[in-house]
Short mmCIF file of C-alpha atoms (C1' of nucleotides) in Angstrom, two decimals:
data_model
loop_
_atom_site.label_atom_id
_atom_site.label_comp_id
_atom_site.label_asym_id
_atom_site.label_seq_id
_atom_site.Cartn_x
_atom_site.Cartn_y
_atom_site.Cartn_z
CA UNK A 1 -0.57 2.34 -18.41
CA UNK A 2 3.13 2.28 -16.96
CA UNK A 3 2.60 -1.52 -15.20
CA UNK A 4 0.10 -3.13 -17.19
CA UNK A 5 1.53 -5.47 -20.20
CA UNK A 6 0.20 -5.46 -23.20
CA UNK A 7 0.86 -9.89 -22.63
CA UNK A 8 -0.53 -9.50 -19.46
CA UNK A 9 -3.69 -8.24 -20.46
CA UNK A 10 -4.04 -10.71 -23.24
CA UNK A 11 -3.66 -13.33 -21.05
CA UNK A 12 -6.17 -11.73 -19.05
CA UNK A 13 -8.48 -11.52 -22.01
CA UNK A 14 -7.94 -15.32 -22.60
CA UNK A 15 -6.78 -14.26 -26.04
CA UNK A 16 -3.46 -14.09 -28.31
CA UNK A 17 -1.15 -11.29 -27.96
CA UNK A 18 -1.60 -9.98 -31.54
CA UNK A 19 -5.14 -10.31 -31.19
CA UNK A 20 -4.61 -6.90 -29.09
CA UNK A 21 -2.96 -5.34 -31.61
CA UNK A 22 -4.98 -6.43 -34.16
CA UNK A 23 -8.08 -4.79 -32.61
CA UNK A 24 -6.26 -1.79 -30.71
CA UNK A 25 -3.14 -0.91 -32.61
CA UNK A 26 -1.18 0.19 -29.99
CA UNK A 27 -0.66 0.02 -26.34
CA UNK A 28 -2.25 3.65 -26.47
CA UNK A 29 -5.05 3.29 -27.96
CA UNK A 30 -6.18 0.62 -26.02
CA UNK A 31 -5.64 2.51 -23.02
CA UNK A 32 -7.53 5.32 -24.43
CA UNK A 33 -10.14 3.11 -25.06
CA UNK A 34 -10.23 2.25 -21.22
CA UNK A 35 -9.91 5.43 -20.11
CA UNK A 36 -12.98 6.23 -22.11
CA UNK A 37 -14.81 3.73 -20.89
CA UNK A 38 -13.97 3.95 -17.18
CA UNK A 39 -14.49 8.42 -17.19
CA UNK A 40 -17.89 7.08 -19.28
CA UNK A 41 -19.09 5.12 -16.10
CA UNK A 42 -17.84 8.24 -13.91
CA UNK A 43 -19.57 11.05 -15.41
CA UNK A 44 -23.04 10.55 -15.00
CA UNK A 45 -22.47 10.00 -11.24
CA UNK A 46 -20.91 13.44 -11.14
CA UNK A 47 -23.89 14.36 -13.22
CA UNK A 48 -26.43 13.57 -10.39
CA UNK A 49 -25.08 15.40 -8.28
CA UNK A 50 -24.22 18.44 -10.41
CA UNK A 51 -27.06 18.69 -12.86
CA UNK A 52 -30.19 17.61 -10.98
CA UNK A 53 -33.20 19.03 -10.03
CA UNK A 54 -33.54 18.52 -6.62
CA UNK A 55 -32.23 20.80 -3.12
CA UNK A 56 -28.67 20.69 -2.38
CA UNK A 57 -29.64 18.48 0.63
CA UNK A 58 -31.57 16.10 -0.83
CA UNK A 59 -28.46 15.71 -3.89
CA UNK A 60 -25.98 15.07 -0.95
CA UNK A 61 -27.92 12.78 0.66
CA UNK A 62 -28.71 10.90 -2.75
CA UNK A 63 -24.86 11.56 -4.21
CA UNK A 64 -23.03 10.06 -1.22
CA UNK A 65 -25.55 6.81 -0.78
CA UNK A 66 -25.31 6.43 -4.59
CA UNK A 67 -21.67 7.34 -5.60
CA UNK A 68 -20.53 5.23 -2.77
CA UNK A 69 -22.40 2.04 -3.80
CA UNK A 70 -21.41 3.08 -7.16
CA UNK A 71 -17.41 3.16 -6.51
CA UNK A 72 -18.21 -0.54 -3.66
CA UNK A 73 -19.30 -2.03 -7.49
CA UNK A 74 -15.66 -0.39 -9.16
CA UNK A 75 -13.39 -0.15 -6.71
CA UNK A 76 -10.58 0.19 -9.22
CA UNK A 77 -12.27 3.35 -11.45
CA UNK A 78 -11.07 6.37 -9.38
CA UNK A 79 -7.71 5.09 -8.63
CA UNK A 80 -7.22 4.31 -12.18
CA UNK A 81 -8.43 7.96 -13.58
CA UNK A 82 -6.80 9.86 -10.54
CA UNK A 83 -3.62 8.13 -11.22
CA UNK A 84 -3.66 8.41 -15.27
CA UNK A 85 -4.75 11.76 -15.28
CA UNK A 86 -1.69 12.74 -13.35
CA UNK A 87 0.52 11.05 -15.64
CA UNK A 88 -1.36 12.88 -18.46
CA UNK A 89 -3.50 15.87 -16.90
CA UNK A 90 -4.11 17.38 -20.44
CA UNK A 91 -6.33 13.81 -21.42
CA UNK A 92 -9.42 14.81 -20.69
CA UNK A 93 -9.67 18.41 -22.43
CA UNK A 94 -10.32 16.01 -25.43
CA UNK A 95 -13.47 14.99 -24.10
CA UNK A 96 -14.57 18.12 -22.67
CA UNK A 97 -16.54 18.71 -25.77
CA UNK A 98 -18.44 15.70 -25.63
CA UNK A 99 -22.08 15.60 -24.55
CA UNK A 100 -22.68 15.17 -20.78
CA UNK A 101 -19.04 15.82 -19.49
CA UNK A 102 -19.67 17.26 -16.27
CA UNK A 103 -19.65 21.03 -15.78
CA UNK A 104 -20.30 22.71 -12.78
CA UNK A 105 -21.92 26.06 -13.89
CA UNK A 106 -25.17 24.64 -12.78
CA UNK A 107 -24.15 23.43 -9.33
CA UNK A 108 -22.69 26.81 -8.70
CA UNK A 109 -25.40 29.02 -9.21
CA UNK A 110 -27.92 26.54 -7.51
CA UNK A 111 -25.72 26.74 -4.35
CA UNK A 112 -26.03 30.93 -4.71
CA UNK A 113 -29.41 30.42 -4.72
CA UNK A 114 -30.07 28.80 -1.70
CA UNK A 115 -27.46 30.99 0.34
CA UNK A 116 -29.26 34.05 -0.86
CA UNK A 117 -32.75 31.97 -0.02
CA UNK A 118 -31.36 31.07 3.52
CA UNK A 119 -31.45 27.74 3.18
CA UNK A 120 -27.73 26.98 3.20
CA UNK A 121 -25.08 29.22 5.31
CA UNK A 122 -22.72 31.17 2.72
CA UNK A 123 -19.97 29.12 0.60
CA UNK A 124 -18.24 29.31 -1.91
CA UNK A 125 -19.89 26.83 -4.50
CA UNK A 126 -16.39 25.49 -6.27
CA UNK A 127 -15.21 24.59 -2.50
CA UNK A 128 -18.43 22.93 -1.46
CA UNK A 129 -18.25 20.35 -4.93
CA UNK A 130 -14.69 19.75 -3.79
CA UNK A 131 -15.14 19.02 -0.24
CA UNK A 132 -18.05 16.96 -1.43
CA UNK A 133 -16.03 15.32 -4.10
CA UNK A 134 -13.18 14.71 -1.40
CA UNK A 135 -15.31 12.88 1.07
CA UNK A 136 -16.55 10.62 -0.92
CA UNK A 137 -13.96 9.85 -3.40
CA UNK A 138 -11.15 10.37 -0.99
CA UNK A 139 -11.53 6.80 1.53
CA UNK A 140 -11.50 4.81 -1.85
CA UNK A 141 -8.12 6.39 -3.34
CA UNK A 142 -6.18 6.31 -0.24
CA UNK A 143 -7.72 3.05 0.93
CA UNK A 144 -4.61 1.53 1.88
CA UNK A 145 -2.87 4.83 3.56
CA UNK A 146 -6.12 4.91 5.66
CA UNK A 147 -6.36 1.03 6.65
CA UNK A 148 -2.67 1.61 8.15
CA UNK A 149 -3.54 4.39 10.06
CA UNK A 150 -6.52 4.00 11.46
CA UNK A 151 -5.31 0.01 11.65
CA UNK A 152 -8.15 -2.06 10.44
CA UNK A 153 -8.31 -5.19 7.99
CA UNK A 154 -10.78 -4.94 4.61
CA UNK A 155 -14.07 -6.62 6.20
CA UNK A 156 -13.82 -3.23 8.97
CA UNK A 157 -13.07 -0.90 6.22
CA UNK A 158 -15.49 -1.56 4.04
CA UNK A 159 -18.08 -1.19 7.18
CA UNK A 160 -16.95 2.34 7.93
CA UNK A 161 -17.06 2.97 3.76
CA UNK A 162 -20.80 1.70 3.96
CA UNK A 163 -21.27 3.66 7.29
CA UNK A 164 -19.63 6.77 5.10
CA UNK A 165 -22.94 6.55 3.09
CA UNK A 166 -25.00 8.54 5.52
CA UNK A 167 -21.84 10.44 7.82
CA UNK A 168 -20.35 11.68 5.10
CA UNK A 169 -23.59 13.45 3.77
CA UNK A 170 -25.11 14.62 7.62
CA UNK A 171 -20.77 15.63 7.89
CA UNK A 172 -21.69 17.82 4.92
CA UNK A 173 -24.98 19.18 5.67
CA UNK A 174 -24.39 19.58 9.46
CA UNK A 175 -21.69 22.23 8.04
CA UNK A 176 -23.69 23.95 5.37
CA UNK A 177 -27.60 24.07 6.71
CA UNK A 178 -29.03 26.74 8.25
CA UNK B 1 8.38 2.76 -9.96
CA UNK B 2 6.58 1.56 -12.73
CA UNK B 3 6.90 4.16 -14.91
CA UNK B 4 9.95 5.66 -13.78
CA UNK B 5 14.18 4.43 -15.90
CA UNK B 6 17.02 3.95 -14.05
CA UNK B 7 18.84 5.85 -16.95
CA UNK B 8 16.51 9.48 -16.64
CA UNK B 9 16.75 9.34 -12.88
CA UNK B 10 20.68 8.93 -13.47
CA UNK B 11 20.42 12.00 -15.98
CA UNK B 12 18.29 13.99 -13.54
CA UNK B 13 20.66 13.48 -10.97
CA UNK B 14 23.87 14.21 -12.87
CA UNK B 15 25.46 10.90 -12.25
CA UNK B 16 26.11 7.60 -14.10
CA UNK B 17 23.15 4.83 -14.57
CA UNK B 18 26.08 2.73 -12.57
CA UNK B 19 26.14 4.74 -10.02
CA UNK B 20 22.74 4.61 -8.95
CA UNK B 21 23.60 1.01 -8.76
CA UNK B 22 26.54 1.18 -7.06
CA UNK B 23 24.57 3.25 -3.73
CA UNK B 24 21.29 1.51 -4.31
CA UNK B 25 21.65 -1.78 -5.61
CA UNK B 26 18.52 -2.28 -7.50
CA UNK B 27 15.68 -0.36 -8.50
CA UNK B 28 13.41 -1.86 -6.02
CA UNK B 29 15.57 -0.75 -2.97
CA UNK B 30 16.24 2.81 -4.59
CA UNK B 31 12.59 3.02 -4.32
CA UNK B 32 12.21 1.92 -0.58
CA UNK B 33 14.78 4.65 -0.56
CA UNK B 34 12.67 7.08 -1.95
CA UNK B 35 9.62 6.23 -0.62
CA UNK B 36 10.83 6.41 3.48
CA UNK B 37 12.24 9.32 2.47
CA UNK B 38 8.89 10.77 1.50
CA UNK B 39 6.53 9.41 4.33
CA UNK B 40 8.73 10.43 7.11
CA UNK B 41 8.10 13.94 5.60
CA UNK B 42 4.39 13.34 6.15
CA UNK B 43 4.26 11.62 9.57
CA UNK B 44 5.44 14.47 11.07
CA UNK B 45 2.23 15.88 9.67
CA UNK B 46 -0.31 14.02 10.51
CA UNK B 47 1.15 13.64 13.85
CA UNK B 48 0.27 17.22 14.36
CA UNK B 49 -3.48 16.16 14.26
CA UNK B 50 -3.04 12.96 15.86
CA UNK B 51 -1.17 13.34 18.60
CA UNK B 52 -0.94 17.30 19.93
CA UNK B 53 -2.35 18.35 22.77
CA UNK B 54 -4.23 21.48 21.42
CA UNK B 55 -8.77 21.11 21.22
CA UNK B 56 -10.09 19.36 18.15
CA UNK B 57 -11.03 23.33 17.11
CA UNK B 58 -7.16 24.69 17.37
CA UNK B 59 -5.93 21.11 15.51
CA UNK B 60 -7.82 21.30 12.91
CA UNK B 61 -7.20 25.23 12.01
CA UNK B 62 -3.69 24.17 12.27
CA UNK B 63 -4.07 21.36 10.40
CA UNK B 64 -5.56 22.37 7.47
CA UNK B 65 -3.45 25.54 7.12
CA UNK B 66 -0.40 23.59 8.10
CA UNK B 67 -0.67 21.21 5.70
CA UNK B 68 -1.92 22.93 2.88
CA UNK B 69 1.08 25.22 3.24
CA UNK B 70 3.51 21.59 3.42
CA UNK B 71 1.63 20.13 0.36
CA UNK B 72 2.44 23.01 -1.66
CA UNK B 73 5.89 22.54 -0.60
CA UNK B 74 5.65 19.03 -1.34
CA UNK B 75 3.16 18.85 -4.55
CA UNK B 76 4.54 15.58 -5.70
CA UNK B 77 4.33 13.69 -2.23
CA UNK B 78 0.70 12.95 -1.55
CA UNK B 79 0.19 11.46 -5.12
CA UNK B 80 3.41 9.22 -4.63
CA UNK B 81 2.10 7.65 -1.88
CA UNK B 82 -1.10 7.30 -2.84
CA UNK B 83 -0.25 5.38 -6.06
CA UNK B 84 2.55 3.54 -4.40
CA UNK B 85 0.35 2.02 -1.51
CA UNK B 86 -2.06 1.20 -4.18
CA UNK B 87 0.24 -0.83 -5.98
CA UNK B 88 1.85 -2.83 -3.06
CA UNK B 89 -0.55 -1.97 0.13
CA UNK B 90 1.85 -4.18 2.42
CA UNK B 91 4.65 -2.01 2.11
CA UNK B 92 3.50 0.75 5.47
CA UNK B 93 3.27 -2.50 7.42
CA UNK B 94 7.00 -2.93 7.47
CA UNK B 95 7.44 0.74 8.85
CA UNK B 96 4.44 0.49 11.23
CA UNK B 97 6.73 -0.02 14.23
CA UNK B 98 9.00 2.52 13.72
CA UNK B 99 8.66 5.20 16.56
CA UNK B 100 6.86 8.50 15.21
CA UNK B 101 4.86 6.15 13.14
CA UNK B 102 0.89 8.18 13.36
CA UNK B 103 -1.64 6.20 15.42
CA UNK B 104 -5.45 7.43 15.74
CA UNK B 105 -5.82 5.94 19.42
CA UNK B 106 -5.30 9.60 21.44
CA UNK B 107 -6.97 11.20 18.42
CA UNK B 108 -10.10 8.66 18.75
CA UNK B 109 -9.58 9.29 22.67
CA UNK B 110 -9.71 13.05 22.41
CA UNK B 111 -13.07 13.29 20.37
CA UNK B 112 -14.92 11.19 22.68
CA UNK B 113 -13.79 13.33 25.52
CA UNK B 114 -14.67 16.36 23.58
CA UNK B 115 -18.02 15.25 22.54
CA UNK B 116 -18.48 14.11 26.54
CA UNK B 117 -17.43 17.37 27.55
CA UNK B 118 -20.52 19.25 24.93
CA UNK B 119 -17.80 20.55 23.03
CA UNK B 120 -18.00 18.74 20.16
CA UNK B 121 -21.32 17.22 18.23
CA UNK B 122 -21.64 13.18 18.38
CA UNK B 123 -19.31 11.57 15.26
CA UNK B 124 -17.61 8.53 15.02
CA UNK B 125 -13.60 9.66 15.26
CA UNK B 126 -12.36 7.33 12.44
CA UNK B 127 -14.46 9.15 10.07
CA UNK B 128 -13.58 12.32 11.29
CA UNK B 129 -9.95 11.58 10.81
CA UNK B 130 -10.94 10.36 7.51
CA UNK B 131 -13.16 13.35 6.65
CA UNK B 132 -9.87 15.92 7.58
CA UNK B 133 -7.28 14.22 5.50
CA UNK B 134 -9.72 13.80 2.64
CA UNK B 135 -10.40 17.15 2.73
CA UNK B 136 -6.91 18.35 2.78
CA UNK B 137 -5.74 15.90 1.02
CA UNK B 138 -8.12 15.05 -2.37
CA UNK B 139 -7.30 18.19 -3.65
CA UNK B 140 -3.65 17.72 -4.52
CA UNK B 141 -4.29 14.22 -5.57
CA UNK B 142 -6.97 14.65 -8.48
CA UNK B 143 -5.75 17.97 -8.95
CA UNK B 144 -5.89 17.44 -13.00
CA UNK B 145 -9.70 16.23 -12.59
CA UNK B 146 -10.72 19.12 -10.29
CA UNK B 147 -9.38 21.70 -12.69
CA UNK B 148 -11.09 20.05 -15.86
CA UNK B 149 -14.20 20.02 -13.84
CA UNK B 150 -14.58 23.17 -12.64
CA UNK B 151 -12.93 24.62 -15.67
CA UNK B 152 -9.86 26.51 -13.86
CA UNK B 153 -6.06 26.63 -14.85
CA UNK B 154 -3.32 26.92 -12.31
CA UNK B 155 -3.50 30.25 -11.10
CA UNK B 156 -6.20 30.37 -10.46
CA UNK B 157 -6.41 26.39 -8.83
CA UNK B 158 -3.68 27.75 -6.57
CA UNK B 159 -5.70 30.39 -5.24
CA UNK B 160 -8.35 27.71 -4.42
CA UNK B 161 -6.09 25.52 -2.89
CA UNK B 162 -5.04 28.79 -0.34
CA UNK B 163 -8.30 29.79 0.45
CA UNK B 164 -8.87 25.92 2.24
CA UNK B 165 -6.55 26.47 4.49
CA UNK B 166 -9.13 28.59 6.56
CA UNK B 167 -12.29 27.57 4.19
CA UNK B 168 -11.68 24.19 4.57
CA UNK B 169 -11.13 24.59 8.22
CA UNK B 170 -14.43 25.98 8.72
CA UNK B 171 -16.32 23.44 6.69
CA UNK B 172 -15.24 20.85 9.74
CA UNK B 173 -15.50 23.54 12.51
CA UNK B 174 -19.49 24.11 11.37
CA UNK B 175 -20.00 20.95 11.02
CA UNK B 176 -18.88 19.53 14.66
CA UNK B 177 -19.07 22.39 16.42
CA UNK B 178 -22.42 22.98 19.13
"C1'" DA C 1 -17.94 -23.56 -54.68
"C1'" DA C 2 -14.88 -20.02 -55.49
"C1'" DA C 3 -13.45 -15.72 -53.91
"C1'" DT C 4 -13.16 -12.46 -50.56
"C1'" DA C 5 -12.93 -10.53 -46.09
"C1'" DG C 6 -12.28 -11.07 -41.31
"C1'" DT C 7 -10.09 -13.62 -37.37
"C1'" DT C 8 -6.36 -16.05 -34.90
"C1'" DT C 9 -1.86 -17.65 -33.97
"C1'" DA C 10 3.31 -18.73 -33.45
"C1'" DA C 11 7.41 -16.90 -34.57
"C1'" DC C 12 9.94 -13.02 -35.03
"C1'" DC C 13 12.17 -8.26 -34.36
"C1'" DA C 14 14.22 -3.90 -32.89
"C1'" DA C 15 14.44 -1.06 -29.05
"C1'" DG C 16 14.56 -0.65 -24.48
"C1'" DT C 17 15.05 -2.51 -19.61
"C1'" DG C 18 17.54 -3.27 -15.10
"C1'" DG C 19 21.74 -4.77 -13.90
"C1'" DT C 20 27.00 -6.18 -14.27
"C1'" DT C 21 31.81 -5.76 -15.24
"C1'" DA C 22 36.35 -4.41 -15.67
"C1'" DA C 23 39.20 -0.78 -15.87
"C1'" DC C 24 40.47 3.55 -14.12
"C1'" DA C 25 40.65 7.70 -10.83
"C1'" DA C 26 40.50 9.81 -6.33
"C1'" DA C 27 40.64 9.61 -1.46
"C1'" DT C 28 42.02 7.56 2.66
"C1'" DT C 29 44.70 4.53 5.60
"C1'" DT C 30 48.69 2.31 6.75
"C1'" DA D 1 54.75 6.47 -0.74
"C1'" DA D 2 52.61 2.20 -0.88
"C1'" DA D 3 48.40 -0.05 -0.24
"C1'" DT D 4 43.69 -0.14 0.21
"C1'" DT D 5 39.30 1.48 -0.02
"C1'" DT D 6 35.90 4.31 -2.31
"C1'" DG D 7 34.01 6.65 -6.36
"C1'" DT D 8 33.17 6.78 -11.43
"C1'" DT D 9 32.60 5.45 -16.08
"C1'" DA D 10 31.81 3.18 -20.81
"C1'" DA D 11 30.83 -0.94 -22.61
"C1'" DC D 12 28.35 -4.82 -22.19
"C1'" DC D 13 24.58 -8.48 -21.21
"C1'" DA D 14 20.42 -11.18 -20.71
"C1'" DC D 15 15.82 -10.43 -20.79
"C1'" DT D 16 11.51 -8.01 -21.51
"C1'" DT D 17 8.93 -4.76 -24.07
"C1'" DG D 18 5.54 -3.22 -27.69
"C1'" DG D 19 4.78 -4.26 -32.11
"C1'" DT D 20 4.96 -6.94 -36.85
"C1'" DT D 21 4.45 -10.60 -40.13
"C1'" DA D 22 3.14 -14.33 -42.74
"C1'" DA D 23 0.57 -18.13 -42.76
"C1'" DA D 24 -3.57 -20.66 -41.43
"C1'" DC D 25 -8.24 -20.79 -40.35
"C1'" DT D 26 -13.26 -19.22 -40.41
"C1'" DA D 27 -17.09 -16.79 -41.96
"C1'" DT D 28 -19.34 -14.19 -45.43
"C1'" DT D 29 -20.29 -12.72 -50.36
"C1'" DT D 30 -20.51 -13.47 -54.90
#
DNA sequence: AAATAGTTTAACCAAGTGGTTAACAAATTT
DNA sequence: AAATTTGTTAACCACTTGGTTAAACTATTT
């Protein structure tokens, strides 16, 4: 929202300044209409791994192959709602109302269930979602920071991202199964 | 930078909108200003996993409590950074030199010893770097997204956040340890 | 085909933007 | 104490910003 210009974007679009305004109003409520659009894309991935059906194994095995692939195809999407959302943290209570917006009352009890069925080791179910949340969204929003530091070019990175598909899910269950 | 006036920082600070140009010259190289400033806060940091001379076990107990303890200190920092590599990636390479600047060659070095010596499981060391700072680190930066998600305010985030410093810890001791 | 509604554009505008200047005040050096 | 450097400010400036307007053009309805 801060860098983009509203010229800049038309260009982009191939299309007349006005044109923006004619269809968007105002600089915010075209960016509301990305930011829709982008969390829209985001929230069924959180979905999968919050709402399904299946063992907490086999939805961290499935969640990290799939959200992974799924961030490779839009690299920019969790930079762009991690970023706006601190500019703004009180943006998405708006949409918390709307029909599948992630919740993880579901998750949470599944993950009691399995500790008290001795299938995982004991953990507190808010803290597993956001270590599982960290290692997979975490290499894509500090991309850069992490290239420095570790000192390899994109083609190298994006190897250990695709290699992140299965360690970062047997990282997670190595710590968690029983 | 982007979203940030020359005339509010002047306010904040209690001086003249001159005056910032009169120490800093431009906006641009208040920024470098700003942004040194903040990363030689963190390198210190992430040196202390890097390059001490403690076990993997001891670092990353230290780590994670260490840092979690900083970041609360420091709530703006890892966001900044973040957001400003994302915007112009090149700019660590010009500090890459400096001394104290974190390299992962003794960390990379000390896991394959460890996992030599049976005292850690098999895992590549880049991606356990990577799995440690995104652990420590996502939940500062999507802070606003985490809270939505799991449906907490503050207090009650903040309590999360302290309970990583040893739950978090654990999460990467079960999962390497034999 | 006339009228109406929707689309597209160049030109324009007021309000900011980073940055400069010239004058003045306070230290510091000589 | 005179001179010089350093600190401080209000006023100013060129340029960019998001946004508007009025006119032209195109498609649809009547």
């Amino acid at each position: 929202m801060d860098g983009a210009r509203m010229q800049e974007i038309a260009n982009e679009a191939g299309i007349n300044k006005a044109m923006l305004h004619y269809y968007y109003r105002s600089k915010q409520l075209l960016f509301e209409a990305v930011f829709k659009n982008a969390f829209s894309l985001l929230a069924p991935q959180l979905n999968t791994i919050l709402n399904d059906d299946s063992s907490i194994e086999d939805k961290v095995r499935n969640f990290c192959s799939n959200y992974i692939s799924f961030i490779i195809k839009h690299p920019y999407l969790p930079n762009f709602i991690i970023q706006e959302l601190n500019r703004n943290p009180d943006f998405l209570l708006k949409m918390k109302n709307n029909p599948g917006f992630p919740t993880t009352e579901k998750f949470k009890k599944q993950v009691a269930l399995e500790i008290d069925k001795g299938i995982i080791k004991p953990i507190n179910g808010e803290q597993l979602f956001i270590n599982i949340m960290a290692l997979n969204v975490f290499p894509f929003v500090a991309k850069p920071l992490i290239q420095t530091l570790i000192g390899v070019e994109d083609e190298e990175f994006e190897k250990i991202v695709e290699e992140r598909k299965t360690s970062a899910a047997d990282f997670i269950i190595n710590s968690i199964k029983i």
